[in-house]
Amino acid sequence: MAPRAVWKGQLRLSLVSIPVEVYPATTSGPRVSFRQIHEPSGKRVRYEKTVKGVGPVDSDDIVKGYETEDGDYILIDPEEIDALKVETSKTLELVQFVESGEIPPIYFERPYYIVPQDELAEDAYRVVRDALRGEGKTALCQITLRGKEHLAAIRPCGDGLLLETLRYEEEIRSADPLFSEIADEEADEELLDLARELIGRKTKPFDASAFSDSYHKALKEMIEAKRKDKSTSRVDTGDDDGGDDGDNVVDLMSALRKSVDASEGKSGGKGGRKSSGRKSSGSSKSKSSSGGSRSKKKAS
């Protein structure tokens, strides 16, 4: 399945603008996913968005809140965030160029491919790519992705261009507190020669296919062995595929209110008058003990 573009806009070099699209250059790869199971009942653990005193809430009723120093929250609608327009949301302005290899590896974060949107954009795209390659330079710009403005580096990559988001300086921790206690002494020359020899013997061209995730492989083998073992503990959660009936999520306030409402309904229907919640609970004890008493036992 082809990846979807995460950004569309203009790659700009001075007065030259090139329509481009940005695609993720990596994928999460294979992984083993686990579900959380409540061992005593064998049911899946579910999480539900709730409000104290209200119970479960609809996602459409949720907005963002920024906590102030006074403990208050400034409410912000998603539309207000979407309305924020910055130039980097639509334009990759090449503002500076640095020597390739000058940026410390610790700054690099995530890679993306930049491709021209159409054939008309290819000529200008190739000019930028070949100029960067010929000069041995990397371009710096900023790009807005997923609600955050990133510093980014652009450099040639095969027949195209690679964009790599960079961390800002304030996001990099200083190594001095960690490395400062390492003694500033030169290594023993004889040991150094042996280390150089070992490095030389193991030096070869980089081939990523020569490496694999051994932990993932071992995990899959362990699961397969347990699957074949008839003595392995198993549970049937009773869940529908993708269903979220909330059986494992009990909101105490909601459950108690439903019990009271049910008691009022039964009492009102029998006696022809509206009763208070407390009286209804008492008068309907014989009929609703299986629901009300059970709820009270859970609450205790």
PDB file of N, CA and C in Angstrom, residues 62-104:
ATOM      1  N   ILE A  62     -15.409  17.116  23.704  1.00  0.00           N
ATOM      2  CA  ILE A  62     -14.115  17.330  24.343  1.00  0.00           C
ATOM      3  C   ILE A  62     -13.334  18.406  23.595  1.00  0.00           C
ATOM      4  N   VAL A  63     -12.837  19.390  24.343  1.00  0.00           N
ATOM      5  CA  VAL A  63     -11.978  20.431  23.772  1.00  0.00           C
ATOM      6  C   VAL A  63     -10.662  20.433  24.534  1.00  0.00           C
ATOM      7  N   LYS A  64      -9.693  21.142  24.013  1.00  0.00           N
ATOM      8  CA  LYS A  64      -8.399  21.239  24.678  1.00  0.00           C
ATOM      9  C   LYS A  64      -8.455  22.328  25.745  1.00  0.00           C
ATOM     10  N   GLY A  65      -7.682  22.123  26.805  1.00  0.00           N
ATOM     11  CA  GLY A  65      -7.603  23.120  27.864  1.00  0.00           C
ATOM     12  C   GLY A  65      -6.161  23.360  28.267  1.00  0.00           C
ATOM     13  N   TYR A  66      -5.778  24.630  28.344  1.00  0.00           N
ATOM     14  CA  TYR A  66      -4.410  24.986  28.750  1.00  0.00           C
ATOM     15  C   TYR A  66      -4.454  25.456  30.199  1.00  0.00           C
ATOM     16  N   GLU A  67      -3.705  24.757  31.067  1.00  0.00           N
ATOM     17  CA  GLU A  67      -3.722  25.086  32.491  1.00  0.00           C
ATOM     18  C   GLU A  67      -2.844  26.302  32.776  1.00  0.00           C
ATOM     19  N   THR A  68      -3.411  27.281  33.471  1.00  0.00           N
ATOM     20  CA  THR A  68      -2.676  28.484  33.839  1.00  0.00           C
ATOM     21  C   THR A  68      -2.008  28.300  35.194  1.00  0.00           C
ATOM     22  N   GLU A  69      -1.206  29.291  35.590  1.00  0.00           N
ATOM     23  CA  GLU A  69      -0.523  29.223  36.882  1.00  0.00           C
ATOM     24  C   GLU A  69      -1.515  29.232  38.041  1.00  0.00           C
ATOM     25  N   ASP A  70      -2.699  29.797  37.820  1.00  0.00           N
ATOM     26  CA  ASP A  70      -3.721  29.864  38.870  1.00  0.00           C
ATOM     27  C   ASP A  70      -4.523  28.573  38.992  1.00  0.00           C
ATOM     28  N   GLY A  71      -4.260  27.623  38.113  1.00  0.00           N
ATOM     29  CA  GLY A  71      -4.996  26.367  38.153  1.00  0.00           C
ATOM     30  C   GLY A  71      -6.242  26.367  37.293  1.00  0.00           C
ATOM     31  N   ASP A  72      -6.526  27.501  36.626  1.00  0.00           N
ATOM     32  CA  ASP A  72      -7.655  27.563  35.703  1.00  0.00           C
ATOM     33  C   ASP A  72      -7.249  26.968  34.354  1.00  0.00           C
ATOM     34  N   TYR A  73      -8.259  26.681  33.538  1.00  0.00           N
ATOM     35  CA  TYR A  73      -7.996  26.150  32.201  1.00  0.00           C
ATOM     36  C   TYR A  73      -8.587  27.081  31.147  1.00  0.00           C
ATOM     37  N   ILE A  74      -7.764  27.465  30.197  1.00  0.00           N
ATOM     38  CA  ILE A  74      -8.228  28.251  29.061  1.00  0.00           C
ATOM     39  C   ILE A  74      -8.691  27.275  27.990  1.00  0.00           C
ATOM     40  N   LEU A  75      -9.988  27.327  27.653  1.00  0.00           N
ATOM     41  CA  LEU A  75     -10.545  26.385  26.685  1.00  0.00           C
ATOM     42  C   LEU A  75     -10.220  26.823  25.259  1.00  0.00           C
ATOM     43  N   ILE A  76      -9.796  25.860  24.451  1.00  0.00           N
ATOM     44  CA  ILE A  76      -9.413  26.132  23.067  1.00  0.00           C
ATOM     45  C   ILE A  76     -10.083  25.105  22.161  1.00  0.00           C
ATOM     46  N   ASP A  77     -10.837  25.573  21.181  1.00  0.00           N
ATOM     47  CA  ASP A  77     -11.505  24.685  20.235  1.00  0.00           C
ATOM     48  C   ASP A  77     -10.523  24.209  19.165  1.00  0.00           C
ATOM     49  N   PRO A  78     -10.723  23.002  18.642  1.00  0.00           N
ATOM     50  CA  PRO A  78      -9.847  22.512  17.568  1.00  0.00           C
ATOM     51  C   PRO A  78      -9.823  23.451  16.368  1.00  0.00           C
ATOM     52  N   GLU A  79     -10.974  24.112  16.090  1.00  0.00           N
ATOM     53  CA  GLU A  79     -11.037  25.032  14.955  1.00  0.00           C
ATOM     54  C   GLU A  79     -10.086  26.209  15.141  1.00  0.00           C
ATOM     55  N   GLU A  80      -9.909  26.642  16.388  1.00  0.00           N
ATOM     56  CA  GLU A  80      -9.007  27.762  16.649  1.00  0.00           C
ATOM     57  C   GLU A  80      -7.558  27.380  16.360  1.00  0.00           C
ATOM     58  N   ILE A  81      -7.216  26.134  16.661  1.00  0.00           N
ATOM     59  CA  ILE A  81      -5.858  25.661  16.374  1.00  0.00           C
ATOM     60  C   ILE A  81      -5.662  25.509  14.870  1.00  0.00           C
ATOM     61  N   ASP A  82      -6.691  24.955  14.198  1.00  0.00           N
ATOM     62  CA  ASP A  82      -6.595  24.779  12.749  1.00  0.00           C
ATOM     63  C   ASP A  82      -6.487  26.117  12.024  1.00  0.00           C
ATOM     64  N   ALA A  83      -7.041  27.169  12.640  1.00  0.00           N
ATOM     65  CA  ALA A  83      -7.037  28.485  12.001  1.00  0.00           C
ATOM     66  C   ALA A  83      -5.677  29.166  12.061  1.00  0.00           C
ATOM     67  N   LEU A  84      -4.782  28.636  12.890  1.00  0.00           N
ATOM     68  CA  LEU A  84      -3.447  29.225  12.972  1.00  0.00           C
ATOM     69  C   LEU A  84      -2.702  28.972  11.667  1.00  0.00           C
ATOM     70  N   LYS A  85      -2.354  30.017  10.983  1.00  0.00           N
ATOM     71  CA  LYS A  85      -1.680  29.895   9.698  1.00  0.00           C
ATOM     72  C   LYS A  85      -0.244  30.400   9.815  1.00  0.00           C
ATOM     73  N   VAL A  86       0.705  29.518   9.586  1.00  0.00           N
ATOM     74  CA  VAL A  86       2.109  29.919   9.536  1.00  0.00           C
ATOM     75  C   VAL A  86       2.640  29.549   8.160  1.00  0.00           C
ATOM     76  N   GLU A  87       3.622  30.275   7.702  1.00  0.00           N
ATOM     77  CA  GLU A  87       4.117  30.083   6.340  1.00  0.00           C
ATOM     78  C   GLU A  87       4.624  28.670   6.102  1.00  0.00           C
ATOM     79  N   THR A  88       5.215  28.063   7.147  1.00  0.00           N
ATOM     80  CA  THR A  88       5.808  26.736   6.970  1.00  0.00           C
ATOM     81  C   THR A  88       4.767  25.629   6.824  1.00  0.00           C
ATOM     82  N   SER A  89       3.482  25.972   6.976  1.00  0.00           N
ATOM     83  CA  SER A  89       2.453  24.963   6.752  1.00  0.00           C
ATOM     84  C   SER A  89       2.234  24.714   5.267  1.00  0.00           C
ATOM     85  N   LYS A  90       2.707  25.630   4.423  1.00  0.00           N
ATOM     86  CA  LYS A  90       2.534  25.475   2.979  1.00  0.00           C
ATOM     87  C   LYS A  90       3.809  25.733   2.174  1.00  0.00           C
ATOM     88  N   THR A  91       4.885  26.195   2.836  1.00  0.00           N
ATOM     89  CA  THR A  91       6.102  26.556   2.102  1.00  0.00           C
ATOM     90  C   THR A  91       7.348  26.040   2.799  1.00  0.00           C
ATOM     91  N   LEU A  92       8.215  25.387   2.027  1.00  0.00           N
ATOM     92  CA  LEU A  92       9.539  24.987   2.504  1.00  0.00           C
ATOM     93  C   LEU A  92      10.542  25.999   1.957  1.00  0.00           C
ATOM     94  N   GLU A  93      10.842  27.011   2.750  1.00  0.00           N
ATOM     95  CA  GLU A  93      11.759  28.063   2.329  1.00  0.00           C
ATOM     96  C   GLU A  93      13.187  27.659   2.676  1.00  0.00           C
ATOM     97  N   LEU A  94      14.033  27.492   1.643  1.00  0.00           N
ATOM     98  CA  LEU A  94      15.433  27.130   1.874  1.00  0.00           C
ATOM     99  C   LEU A  94      16.175  28.387   2.320  1.00  0.00           C
ATOM    100  N   VAL A  95      16.365  28.531   3.626  1.00  0.00           N
ATOM    101  CA  VAL A  95      16.868  29.791   4.184  1.00  0.00           C
ATOM    102  C   VAL A  95      18.380  29.797   4.388  1.00  0.00           C
ATOM    103  N   GLN A  96      18.995  28.611   4.428  1.00  0.00           N
ATOM    104  CA  GLN A  96      20.436  28.547   4.681  1.00  0.00           C
ATOM    105  C   GLN A  96      20.982  27.227   4.151  1.00  0.00           C
ATOM    106  N   PHE A  97      22.285  27.223   3.865  1.00  0.00           N
ATOM    107  CA  PHE A  97      22.945  26.002   3.403  1.00  0.00           C
ATOM    108  C   PHE A  97      24.183  25.759   4.257  1.00  0.00           C
ATOM    109  N   VAL A  98      24.419  24.483   4.600  1.00  0.00           N
ATOM    110  CA  VAL A  98      25.578  24.109   5.409  1.00  0.00           C
ATOM    111  C   VAL A  98      26.305  22.969   4.712  1.00  0.00           C
ATOM    112  N   GLU A  99      27.536  22.749   5.118  1.00  0.00           N
ATOM    113  CA  GLU A  99      28.301  21.637   4.556  1.00  0.00           C
ATOM    114  C   GLU A  99      27.639  20.309   4.939  1.00  0.00           C
ATOM    115  N   SER A 100      27.528  19.402   3.973  1.00  0.00           N
ATOM    116  CA  SER A 100      26.990  18.077   4.284  1.00  0.00           C
ATOM    117  C   SER A 100      27.888  17.397   5.311  1.00  0.00           C
ATOM    118  N   GLY A 101      27.306  16.847   6.340  1.00  0.00           N
ATOM    119  CA  GLY A 101      28.073  16.222   7.408  1.00  0.00           C
ATOM    120  C   GLY A 101      28.364  17.164   8.559  1.00  0.00           C
ATOM    121  N   GLU A 102      27.973  18.434   8.427  1.00  0.00           N
ATOM    122  CA  GLU A 102      28.252  19.405   9.488  1.00  0.00           C
ATOM    123  C   GLU A 102      27.284  19.293  10.661  1.00  0.00           C
ATOM    124  N   ILE A 103      26.060  18.844  10.379  1.00  0.00           N
ATOM    125  CA  ILE A 103      25.047  18.752  11.434  1.00  0.00           C
ATOM    126  C   ILE A 103      25.311  17.518  12.292  1.00  0.00           C
ATOM    127  N   PRO A 104      25.466  17.662  13.610  1.00  0.00           N
ATOM    128  CA  PRO A 104      25.705  16.508  14.486  1.00  0.00           C
ATOM    129  C   PRO A 104      24.551  15.503  14.400  1.00  0.00           C
TER     130      PRO A 104
END
